[in-house]
Structures are given as structure tokens and as C-alpha cells.
Amino acid sequence: MELLHCPTISSYSPKFIHNSVTLLVNQSQCSTNWLKPSINSSKKRSSPVLVINAAGGGDGGVETATETVEKPTAKPRAFEVFDGYPLPFGATARDGGVNFSIVSGNATSATLCLISRNDLPEKRVTEQIFLDPLTNRTGDVWHVFLKGDFQDMLYGYKLDGKFSPEEGHYFDSSKILLDPYAKGVISREEFGVLEREDECWSPMAGLVPSDVDQFDWEGDLPLKFSQRDLIIYEMHVRGFTKHESSRVDSPGTYLGVIEKLDYLKELGINCIELMPCNEFNELEYYSYNSFLGDYKVNFWGYSTVNFFSPMKRYSSAGADAIKEFKTLVREAHKRGIEVIMDVVFNHTAEGNENGPIISFRGVDNSVFYMLAPKGEFYNYSGCGNTFNCNHPLVRQFILDCLRYWVTEIHVDGFRFDLASILTRSSSLWDASNAYGKLVEGDNMTTGTPLSTPPLIDLISNDPVLRGTKLIAEAWDCGGLYQVGNFPHWGLWSEWNGKYRDIVRQFIKGTNGFSGAFAECLCGSPNLYQEGGRKPWNSINFVCAHDGFTLADLVTYNNKNNLANGEDNKDGENHNNSWNCGQEGEFASISVKKLRTRQMRNFFLCLMVSQGVPMFYMGDEYGHTKGGNNNTYCHDNYINYFRWDKKEESSSDFLRFCCLMTKFRHECESLGLNDFPTAERLQWHGHAPGVPDWSEMSRFVAFTLTDSIKGELYVAFNASHLPVTITLPERPGYRWEPLVDTAKPAPFDFISSDLPEREIAIKQYSHFLDAKLYPMLSYSSIILLLSPDSTV
């Protein structure tokens, strides 16, 4: 996620100023000031009188009105109230009841609010329990244990204390707060649809757990694939099946993805990386987009409301999101597909001081957020606030959350959005606070990058998490770029942004990148070898959700983001793209052929590079977003996987991708556990053993010994001129063509089941007999060594 993915609210930060966006909803729309019981509650009670905060609204920002309503007494509920336990945090079913526990050291009072599902839409509190600071508080933990009828019951908290933003405190006893440790969140039912006029922030509450909640894992166990063997598919749960052409029973949901898992298996995918599936509010950017005539939403989801809860509106109507997410993980594992979650611990949906009080801000703002001395929010995320990741309580919260997803939901790993923020020092940083002892010369200020950040240390050495995949997006919006230098403990991988940039430059024919391109093919040893890491620590990608799709990368020189309604000012300006001679989708046949060739070149490069390949959903059939490189706000065809396009005859590229992933899986040498040496790999130029690393070189070739395939010859000609190359001599063997991206489908990949295979191979024979091979401009090839039957 980059700066322009997060157009929540502009904010002032002493370290970072973000002025490119504005608040899209007024404060009355953002209000969570909706539940106000008017009387104190004893431990056992019935029929409390309630004050209801009526829905404010409208563009005028009219003050909300209140009215006193006597709650009906038809179904009184009685709860037995006990002191409770400080641990574990959150709501926990145990001993025939539920224990509630929340941490807030700066709160002066706490009230547990119980809300029935019927009362939630009407903004009513069903029952409230005031916590006695003498009996219901241990240290900074407020707790209570209840027995009673919790059927269809939700919960939240009211916390009181200072409301002093300049001191970092936002306590407001009128707000009902979502528990940061809630394991399920209930709010609106339908994605992107307002339930009440102008109400972008509808009431939210946490699920009260039940000890009868069971899920049949059917013996599911972690797949524990070696990371070097992964082929990662980055995907969006809703976007994957929402288009009508998906023809699934539950489009846009976890169940919809399950219906398409067999397709991913056929594609050669053994790991899916899900874009954010934690609870978020897709309506936080809600505003009319006159360009498309619809409304902008937070489609990508990089703005978390609750980190423990799966996104409710990705489940089928009225269903249990937790069970459906577990079902997705279980069914993926059955097909040999691991599940990695994209998590956003760098900021939350509460924005800066103008944002809503939903959860963390009202629980203990000065703990959860990185603050300047006068209470201003540091904005290293570009989204208004920065999570205070290396504060002791916050890092414990993050660890608890990751453990939950691994132990309870069975996910296989995490990709950490803007992970460099996780390495920055917390507010009020001091070494004794972090490590238990002083460090001589320690004068860290808030946000300073740490060489051994406590959070990363904690995650890396956690006995539960050590077996999971840990992937860092090793940069943030405050200018901290750590690709190749992210603190790793030998475990962390990185989204290799340098691989993306170098490969794009070389394949489009930019001079001066042949040597750097060769490093990319070897797993970027220049970045990872010195630090003791391996090729699999590099997550290689050419395109991701952020930026151009693969088809747009070869179709547009310039971004075309007008559909976002921001006058094309948003999104990245430096894309290293090339339109192959004409801008846009309407182009000559020769330009379109070159574009298809370039797409094959990029995909082939991904599959033959050491490291872990990752590509974005839809790139395998050539999905286009019309040149839009920042589609965060579109819940429409722009972001939807087009199953109809995949089925069209023009999707010969899909066949190529399937064969290339299959080939990678078959080759022992394309997923090495260490960087290749001269014993296995040799570099070549137009002549064998004579590589050209000069500034003007646009040709890179290598041979690679493979214990299964024998030997591979791979070459890239990124020049605008064709070339005839001389192949290495291998007495008793001959080179046979497998892949040539310049050939039309199906001859771009001569698979074993190709009907005209023998004829296609014979067409090369007169060249291969002479140890030669002709390569067209902007093309790449793979040749295989086989015994020479003529000898």
C-alpha cells in the first residue's frame, strides 16, 4: 500500500505532511455517539431507561437530537455478575459464562454494554454493567464475568477519562467502543449499501462468544510448504467472484472463492495472498463520483476497524463470517493451497484528530497511536495516523492477533502492509521501556527506525509463529525504504520492489540494466546474500494490486485515473511502463502482438527467477483496468475478475501461464534453497560463455543445470533488433525448443500434448543442427537439452 491508497483524511504531522486528500464524510456521518443509557446499572437489573441518540445527518451537519425511551420489558434478561479475570483479553466463553476483559490504563471508569441484535439497528443498549475499579480492575485491566442468556447478544464498552487531545486523550463516556480484541464484528449486512440515509458509520458491536461454537476442521493440518516452492496469487475476495460471469452461488464472498479453488489449482497456484479480510468500513470514503455516476468506496480494505475479525460482508447473507473464512482455509488446504493474509498493522480506520472514535482511540489513544508531544498524530502511513507498534501493549496486541489467526483460523502466514512502520520506535520511546534496561547513548525519538525493533523480535522468536510465512512490504509513506535491509532474523521475506522496477526497465528495452536484471534472475543476492538470507526471502513480482495490471503495463505510458474523480492527480506517476508504440487499447495488430509478447516475457521472467514468484489476479488472462493504477475506490468491473474474458479465445495467454507455472514446479533448479553458483549456472551472450554486461547491452542468457530436466538454456532479447545466437555445445546432446515468446499460440510453448509438436520442432532443426537459434526483438526463449539421437 502506498500513500495514495489511503484517501481518508488530511492531517498534520511534525514528520510527514499529507495534503492530497480531504475528509469525504462530515462529522455527523462519522459519529459513533449513538448509545447513551441514562441510569446506572446494578449487578442485576431489568428494564433500564435509555437515552437514544437519533441519527444525525444531512449535509448540514445538524446537531443530533436525543429522546428518552423506556425499553420494553417483554423479555427481561438476568445476568449473574462476578469479578472476572484479567486474562485473556477480549470476550472469552468459559465456565458456563463469558469473561470480558479490556486494557485501558488511562481510563477512570469502564462500563460493559450488552446489545441484542435487534437493538443494534435501533441504537439501543440492552443491558449495561458498570465495573467497580476495586473489584473489576487488575492493574490496567478492566474485567467482569457474566452468566446468563447471551443468545444473539453483542457487546461494547464505555470508557471515561480525560478528553484532552493535546495530551493525547480522547475519552468520551457517551461513545460505545468496539473491543480491540473482539473476534467478530456486527454492523451493516450488505457491502457498500447505506442502511440509513447519510450514515457512513453505522453502529458496530462485537460478538459475544459461545462455548458451543464448533467448527469441523475435518483433520486439517498446516501444509508447511517450503517457501521456495510457492507460487503466490494475490487476490481480492470480493473482486474474484463478484462479476456476474463467475456464475457462483455466493458471488463476492469467501464461499465464492471456494467454488473457484479448482481453477487456481489448474493455474498452478499453491498459495493465495488475500488482500485485507479484517473488518473494515468500505463506506468511509463514500462520496458521489460524477465521472462514473456511482459512489466511491474503500474497495481494497486497507483501513482496518478490527484486526481479529474477518470481514463480515465477505460472507454470504446472514452467515457466520468466522465459519465461512475457516471453511475457505480448510478447502484451500485440501487442494494443496496455502492461505496468507495481508494485514494492516501500520494504521487504523480512525484517521487523525478529525476522524471517528470507534475503538482504539476511545480505549487508550495515547497507547495505540504514535503521537507528537502536543498530541498530533504522526502520519507515516499516509492515512492520518500511525499504529504505535513498538509500545509494549501494542506489540502484545499484534502478537495475540497473529497467534489467533494461526491457531484458530489456520492461516499459513502474513504479508505486512507498510511493514517499515513496524520497525519505528514508539511514542515515549526509551530502551528500558522496550528491553527492560537502559542503553548507553540511547536518545531515540518517536518514529526513529530501530535496528532490532522489539515487535519484529517478538514475532520472529514466537514459538507459534516461527513456522508461518512472514512477508514485509519493506517501506512506508514516511520515506523509510528497507528492501534488502528489513530486520529479518533469517525468517522474513520482502516484497522485492527493486525486482519489479529493474525487470520492467530491462524488458521494455532500457539501457544499463543487464547486470541488475541478472541479479534479479538469481534471487537478488546483492540484496539478501550478505545478510545471511536466501533466494526465497525475495518475493518477486512485476505487478500487484497497486499500480498497472500486466496488460496495462504494456498498453499505457501514462496513468489514466480520471475514473477516481480526483482529476488524475492520484496514483503513481513513475510506472516504468511502455505502450509498445501506441497509447491505449485501440492499437494496430502489430502493436497488439508485441504487447502479448511482452506479457509473455514478463511472466516467463517471473517463473525462471530464483526467489518466490507472485502475480496479481487477472493478470493470467490480461485483465485491464483501463490504465488506472490506483483503483482503491471502485466496487465495479474495473476491479472484478472477468471470468467471461478468461474464457474467450483471446486468452491464449492463460494457457501460456498455466504451462509456465507447471514447468516451474517440475524444475528442481528454479526454486533453489541457495543462490546459484558457477557450478550450476553459466552466463552467455550472443556467443556461449561471453556475457555482455555493458551499458548498451539488452541481451541476457544463461544455462542452468537441473537434476530433473537436465539443463535449461534461457535467453532474453530486449532489443528492438532481432539476433541469431550461438548455443553452447553439449557433445552427445542437442537443444530442443520449449518456449519462444515470439511465436503465436500455441507454438509459444511446445507442450508434450501439442498435436503439431513434432512438426514445430522440425521447423527449428536446421538452426539447432548448427547450434544456432534466431530470436526476434523483444522475445525470450527456453531450450531443453536432450540426447542427440543422430549421434
PDB file of N, CA and C in Angstrom, residues 640-700:
ATOM      1  N   TYR A 640     -13.135  -6.195 -10.815  1.00  0.00           N
ATOM      2  CA  TYR A 640     -13.668  -7.553 -10.796  1.00  0.00           C
ATOM      3  C   TYR A 640     -12.917  -8.456 -11.775  1.00  0.00           C
ATOM      4  N   PHE A 641     -12.629  -9.669 -11.326  1.00  0.00           N
ATOM      5  CA  PHE A 641     -12.092 -10.699 -12.213  1.00  0.00           C
ATOM      6  C   PHE A 641     -13.158 -11.020 -13.254  1.00  0.00           C
ATOM      7  N   ARG A 642     -12.779 -10.956 -14.536  1.00  0.00           N
ATOM      8  CA  ARG A 642     -13.726 -11.167 -15.623  1.00  0.00           C
ATOM      9  C   ARG A 642     -13.635 -12.604 -16.121  1.00  0.00           C
ATOM     10  N   TRP A 643     -14.514 -13.449 -15.593  1.00  0.00           N
ATOM     11  CA  TRP A 643     -14.497 -14.855 -15.987  1.00  0.00           C
ATOM     12  C   TRP A 643     -14.891 -15.021 -17.447  1.00  0.00           C
ATOM     13  N   ASP A 644     -15.685 -14.109 -17.977  1.00  0.00           N
ATOM     14  CA  ASP A 644     -16.040 -14.185 -19.394  1.00  0.00           C
ATOM     15  C   ASP A 644     -14.822 -13.902 -20.263  1.00  0.00           C
ATOM     16  N   LYS A 645     -13.991 -12.942 -19.857  1.00  0.00           N
ATOM     17  CA  LYS A 645     -12.785 -12.652 -20.621  1.00  0.00           C
ATOM     18  C   LYS A 645     -11.799 -13.821 -20.559  1.00  0.00           C
ATOM     19  N   LYS A 646     -11.740 -14.466 -19.420  1.00  0.00           N
ATOM     20  CA  LYS A 646     -10.841 -15.613 -19.273  1.00  0.00           C
ATOM     21  C   LYS A 646     -11.215 -16.720 -20.254  1.00  0.00           C
ATOM     22  N   GLU A 647     -12.514 -16.864 -20.516  1.00  0.00           N
ATOM     23  CA  GLU A 647     -12.973 -17.955 -21.371  1.00  0.00           C
ATOM     24  C   GLU A 647     -12.852 -17.637 -22.855  1.00  0.00           C
ATOM     25  N   GLU A 648     -12.620 -16.374 -23.199  1.00  0.00           N
ATOM     26  CA  GLU A 648     -12.542 -16.012 -24.607  1.00  0.00           C
ATOM     27  C   GLU A 648     -11.323 -16.648 -25.270  1.00  0.00           C
ATOM     28  N   SER A 649     -11.405 -16.822 -26.557  1.00  0.00           N
ATOM     29  CA  SER A 649     -10.296 -17.453 -27.291  1.00  0.00           C
ATOM     30  C   SER A 649      -9.028 -16.620 -27.220  1.00  0.00           C
ATOM     31  N   SER A 650      -9.190 -15.323 -26.949  1.00  0.00           N
ATOM     32  CA  SER A 650      -8.015 -14.453 -26.867  1.00  0.00           C
ATOM     33  C   SER A 650      -7.189 -14.732 -25.623  1.00  0.00           C
ATOM     34  N   SER A 651      -7.682 -15.633 -24.754  1.00  0.00           N
ATOM     35  CA  SER A 651      -6.959 -15.918 -23.523  1.00  0.00           C
ATOM     36  C   SER A 651      -5.900 -17.009 -23.724  1.00  0.00           C
ATOM     37  N   ASP A 652      -5.303 -17.055 -24.902  1.00  0.00           N
ATOM     38  CA  ASP A 652      -4.179 -17.969 -25.111  1.00  0.00           C
ATOM     39  C   ASP A 652      -3.075 -17.698 -24.099  1.00  0.00           C
ATOM     40  N   PHE A 653      -3.022 -16.473 -23.621  1.00  0.00           N
ATOM     41  CA  PHE A 653      -2.024 -16.140 -22.605  1.00  0.00           C
ATOM     42  C   PHE A 653      -2.248 -16.962 -21.345  1.00  0.00           C
ATOM     43  N   LEU A 654      -3.492 -17.286 -21.035  1.00  0.00           N
ATOM     44  CA  LEU A 654      -3.794 -18.116 -19.870  1.00  0.00           C
ATOM     45  C   LEU A 654      -3.155 -19.490 -20.027  1.00  0.00           C
ATOM     46  N   ARG A 655      -3.245 -20.060 -21.203  1.00  0.00           N
ATOM     47  CA  ARG A 655      -2.583 -21.352 -21.449  1.00  0.00           C
ATOM     48  C   ARG A 655      -1.096 -21.243 -21.211  1.00  0.00           C
ATOM     49  N   PHE A 656      -0.499 -20.170 -21.710  1.00  0.00           N
ATOM     50  CA  PHE A 656       0.940 -19.960 -21.533  1.00  0.00           C
ATOM     51  C   PHE A 656       1.292 -19.899 -20.047  1.00  0.00           C
ATOM     52  N   CYS A 657       0.496 -19.157 -19.270  1.00  0.00           N
ATOM     53  CA  CYS A 657       0.777 -19.017 -17.837  1.00  0.00           C
ATOM     54  C   CYS A 657       0.656 -20.360 -17.118  1.00  0.00           C
ATOM     55  N   CYS A 658      -0.384 -21.137 -17.446  1.00  0.00           N
ATOM     56  CA  CYS A 658      -0.554 -22.444 -16.812  1.00  0.00           C
ATOM     57  C   CYS A 658       0.627 -23.356 -17.102  1.00  0.00           C
ATOM     58  N   LEU A 659       1.102 -23.340 -18.334  1.00  0.00           N
ATOM     59  CA  LEU A 659       2.230 -24.198 -18.701  1.00  0.00           C
ATOM     60  C   LEU A 659       3.518 -23.727 -18.042  1.00  0.00           C
ATOM     61  N   MET A 660       3.675 -22.420 -17.902  1.00  0.00           N
ATOM     62  CA  MET A 660       4.896 -21.904 -17.272  1.00  0.00           C
ATOM     63  C   MET A 660       4.924 -22.223 -15.772  1.00  0.00           C
ATOM     64  N   THR A 661       3.790 -22.113 -15.081  1.00  0.00           N
ATOM     65  CA  THR A 661       3.784 -22.468 -13.657  1.00  0.00           C
ATOM     66  C   THR A 661       4.037 -23.959 -13.488  1.00  0.00           C
ATOM     67  N   LYS A 662       3.458 -24.772 -14.358  1.00  0.00           N
ATOM     68  CA  LYS A 662       3.687 -26.223 -14.307  1.00  0.00           C
ATOM     69  C   LYS A 662       5.168 -26.522 -14.524  1.00  0.00           C
ATOM     70  N   PHE A 663       5.777 -25.841 -15.487  1.00  0.00           N
ATOM     71  CA  PHE A 663       7.198 -26.045 -15.769  1.00  0.00           C
ATOM     72  C   PHE A 663       8.051 -25.678 -14.562  1.00  0.00           C
ATOM     73  N   ARG A 664       7.720 -24.570 -13.911  1.00  0.00           N
ATOM     74  CA  ARG A 664       8.500 -24.183 -12.730  1.00  0.00           C
ATOM     75  C   ARG A 664       8.405 -25.246 -11.641  1.00  0.00           C
ATOM     76  N   HIS A 665       7.204 -25.744 -11.396  1.00  0.00           N
ATOM     77  CA  HIS A 665       7.040 -26.783 -10.376  1.00  0.00           C
ATOM     78  C   HIS A 665       7.851 -28.038 -10.716  1.00  0.00           C
ATOM     79  N   GLU A 666       7.990 -28.319 -12.000  1.00  0.00           N
ATOM     80  CA  GLU A 666       8.698 -29.540 -12.421  1.00  0.00           C
ATOM     81  C   GLU A 666      10.203 -29.410 -12.324  1.00  0.00           C
ATOM     82  N   CYS A 667      10.711 -28.178 -12.349  1.00  0.00           N
ATOM     83  CA  CYS A 667      12.163 -27.954 -12.375  1.00  0.00           C
ATOM     84  C   CYS A 667      12.712 -27.834 -10.961  1.00  0.00           C
ATOM     85  N   GLU A 668      13.611 -28.682 -10.621  1.00  0.00           N
ATOM     86  CA  GLU A 668      14.277 -28.593  -9.311  1.00  0.00           C
ATOM     87  C   GLU A 668      15.126 -27.343  -9.196  1.00  0.00           C
ATOM     88  N   SER A 669      15.643 -26.846 -10.308  1.00  0.00           N
ATOM     89  CA  SER A 669      16.623 -25.754 -10.293  1.00  0.00           C
ATOM     90  C   SER A 669      16.005 -24.368 -10.209  1.00  0.00           C
ATOM     91  N   LEU A 670      14.669 -24.257 -10.326  1.00  0.00           N
ATOM     92  CA  LEU A 670      14.038 -22.941 -10.344  1.00  0.00           C
ATOM     93  C   LEU A 670      13.477 -22.536  -8.984  1.00  0.00           C
ATOM     94  N   GLY A 671      13.793 -23.327  -7.966  1.00  0.00           N
ATOM     95  CA  GLY A 671      13.402 -22.953  -6.608  1.00  0.00           C
ATOM     96  C   GLY A 671      14.492 -23.360  -5.648  1.00  0.00           C
ATOM     97  N   LEU A 672      15.683 -22.856  -5.890  1.00  0.00           N
ATOM     98  CA  LEU A 672      16.843 -23.265  -5.095  1.00  0.00           C
ATOM     99  C   LEU A 672      16.775 -22.718  -3.681  1.00  0.00           C
ATOM    100  N   ASN A 673      17.390 -23.457  -2.790  1.00  0.00           N
ATOM    101  CA  ASN A 673      17.451 -23.018  -1.391  1.00  0.00           C
ATOM    102  C   ASN A 673      18.623 -22.088  -1.140  1.00  0.00           C
ATOM    103  N   ASP A 674      19.481 -21.941  -2.130  1.00  0.00           N
ATOM    104  CA  ASP A 674      20.605 -21.010  -2.009  1.00  0.00           C
ATOM    105  C   ASP A 674      20.874 -20.390  -3.365  1.00  0.00           C
ATOM    106  N   PHE A 675      21.674 -19.341  -3.368  1.00  0.00           N
ATOM    107  CA  PHE A 675      21.943 -18.629  -4.610  1.00  0.00           C
ATOM    108  C   PHE A 675      22.794 -19.491  -5.535  1.00  0.00           C
ATOM    109  N   PRO A 676      22.476 -19.510  -6.830  1.00  0.00           N
ATOM    110  CA  PRO A 676      23.213 -20.378  -7.758  1.00  0.00           C
ATOM    111  C   PRO A 676      24.671 -19.941  -7.898  1.00  0.00           C
ATOM    112  N   THR A 677      25.544 -20.912  -8.033  1.00  0.00           N
ATOM    113  CA  THR A 677      26.974 -20.662  -8.230  1.00  0.00           C
ATOM    114  C   THR A 677      27.373 -21.117  -9.622  1.00  0.00           C
ATOM    115  N   ALA A 678      28.646 -20.901  -9.966  1.00  0.00           N
ATOM    116  CA  ALA A 678      29.149 -21.252 -11.291  1.00  0.00           C
ATOM    117  C   ALA A 678      29.081 -22.749 -11.560  1.00  0.00           C
ATOM    118  N   GLU A 679      29.000 -23.556 -10.521  1.00  0.00           N
ATOM    119  CA  GLU A 679      28.882 -24.994 -10.721  1.00  0.00           C
ATOM    120  C   GLU A 679      27.565 -25.366 -11.383  1.00  0.00           C
ATOM    121  N   ARG A 680      26.561 -24.523 -11.200  1.00  0.00           N
ATOM    122  CA  ARG A 680      25.223 -24.828 -11.740  1.00  0.00           C
ATOM    123  C   ARG A 680      24.817 -23.860 -12.841  1.00  0.00           C
ATOM    124  N   LEU A 681      25.270 -22.641 -12.775  1.00  0.00           N
ATOM    125  CA  LEU A 681      24.797 -21.598 -13.687  1.00  0.00           C
ATOM    126  C   LEU A 681      25.958 -20.987 -14.461  1.00  0.00           C
ATOM    127  N   GLN A 682      25.750 -20.811 -15.751  1.00  0.00           N
ATOM    128  CA  GLN A 682      26.727 -20.129 -16.604  1.00  0.00           C
ATOM    129  C   GLN A 682      26.016 -19.040 -17.404  1.00  0.00           C
ATOM    130  N   TRP A 683      26.694 -17.878 -17.525  1.00  0.00           N
ATOM    131  CA  TRP A 683      26.144 -16.756 -18.274  1.00  0.00           C
ATOM    132  C   TRP A 683      26.642 -16.786 -19.712  1.00  0.00           C
ATOM    133  N   HIS A 684      25.787 -16.317 -20.627  1.00  0.00           N
ATOM    134  CA  HIS A 684      26.134 -16.295 -22.042  1.00  0.00           C
ATOM    135  C   HIS A 684      25.704 -14.973 -22.668  1.00  0.00           C
ATOM    136  N   GLY A 685      26.308 -14.688 -23.802  1.00  0.00           N
ATOM    137  CA  GLY A 685      25.878 -13.567 -24.615  1.00  0.00           C
ATOM    138  C   GLY A 685      25.398 -14.104 -25.946  1.00  0.00           C
ATOM    139  N   HIS A 686      25.606 -13.332 -26.999  1.00  0.00           N
ATOM    140  CA  HIS A 686      25.247 -13.849 -28.323  1.00  0.00           C
ATOM    141  C   HIS A 686      26.071 -15.073 -28.652  1.00  0.00           C
ATOM    142  N   ALA A 687      27.222 -15.206 -27.997  1.00  0.00           N
ATOM    143  CA  ALA A 687      28.074 -16.396 -28.120  1.00  0.00           C
ATOM    144  C   ALA A 687      28.169 -17.058 -26.750  1.00  0.00           C
ATOM    145  N   PRO A 688      28.386 -18.378 -26.705  1.00  0.00           N
ATOM    146  CA  PRO A 688      28.433 -19.083 -25.421  1.00  0.00           C
ATOM    147  C   PRO A 688      29.562 -18.578 -24.526  1.00  0.00           C
ATOM    148  N   GLY A 689      29.254 -18.420 -23.253  1.00  0.00           N
ATOM    149  CA  GLY A 689      30.271 -18.066 -22.264  1.00  0.00           C
ATOM    150  C   GLY A 689      30.808 -16.660 -22.369  1.00  0.00           C
ATOM    151  N   VAL A 690      30.166 -15.795 -23.179  1.00  0.00           N
ATOM    152  CA  VAL A 690      30.650 -14.420 -23.357  1.00  0.00           C
ATOM    153  C   VAL A 690      29.499 -13.452 -23.047  1.00  0.00           C
ATOM    154  N   PRO A 691      29.138 -13.310 -21.800  1.00  0.00           N
ATOM    155  CA  PRO A 691      28.048 -12.381 -21.463  1.00  0.00           C
ATOM    156  C   PRO A 691      28.455 -10.941 -21.711  1.00  0.00           C
ATOM    157  N   ASP A 692      27.481 -10.106 -21.984  1.00  0.00           N
ATOM    158  CA  ASP A 692      27.719  -8.681 -22.241  1.00  0.00           C
ATOM    159  C   ASP A 692      27.021  -7.879 -21.151  1.00  0.00           C
ATOM    160  N   TRP A 693      27.821  -7.315 -20.245  1.00  0.00           N
ATOM    161  CA  TRP A 693      27.268  -6.510 -19.155  1.00  0.00           C
ATOM    162  C   TRP A 693      27.460  -5.016 -19.406  1.00  0.00           C
ATOM    163  N   SER A 694      27.677  -4.646 -20.627  1.00  0.00           N
ATOM    164  CA  SER A 694      27.926  -3.243 -20.945  1.00  0.00           C
ATOM    165  C   SER A 694      26.659  -2.412 -20.813  1.00  0.00           C
ATOM    166  N   GLU A 695      26.838  -1.089 -20.820  1.00  0.00           N
ATOM    167  CA  GLU A 695      25.723  -0.162 -20.659  1.00  0.00           C
ATOM    168  C   GLU A 695      24.679  -0.328 -21.753  1.00  0.00           C
ATOM    169  N   MET A 696      25.113  -0.686 -22.963  1.00  0.00           N
ATOM    170  CA  MET A 696      24.197  -0.765 -24.093  1.00  0.00           C
ATOM    171  C   MET A 696      23.577  -2.146 -24.264  1.00  0.00           C
ATOM    172  N   SER A 697      23.996  -3.113 -23.460  1.00  0.00           N
ATOM    173  CA  SER A 697      23.523  -4.485 -23.652  1.00  0.00           C
ATOM    174  C   SER A 697      22.051  -4.630 -23.282  1.00  0.00           C
ATOM    175  N   ARG A 698      21.330  -5.312 -24.145  1.00  0.00           N
ATOM    176  CA  ARG A 698      19.927  -5.637 -23.882  1.00  0.00           C
ATOM    177  C   ARG A 698      19.689  -7.144 -24.027  1.00  0.00           C
ATOM    178  N   PHE A 699      20.761  -7.913 -23.873  1.00  0.00           N
ATOM    179  CA  PHE A 699      20.658  -9.363 -24.034  1.00  0.00           C
ATOM    180  C   PHE A 699      21.266 -10.052 -22.820  1.00  0.00           C
ATOM    181  N   VAL A 700      20.505 -10.971 -22.229  1.00  0.00           N
ATOM    182  CA  VAL A 700      20.981 -11.770 -21.101  1.00  0.00           C
ATOM    183  C   VAL A 700      20.558 -13.215 -21.336  1.00  0.00           C
TER     184      VAL A 700
END
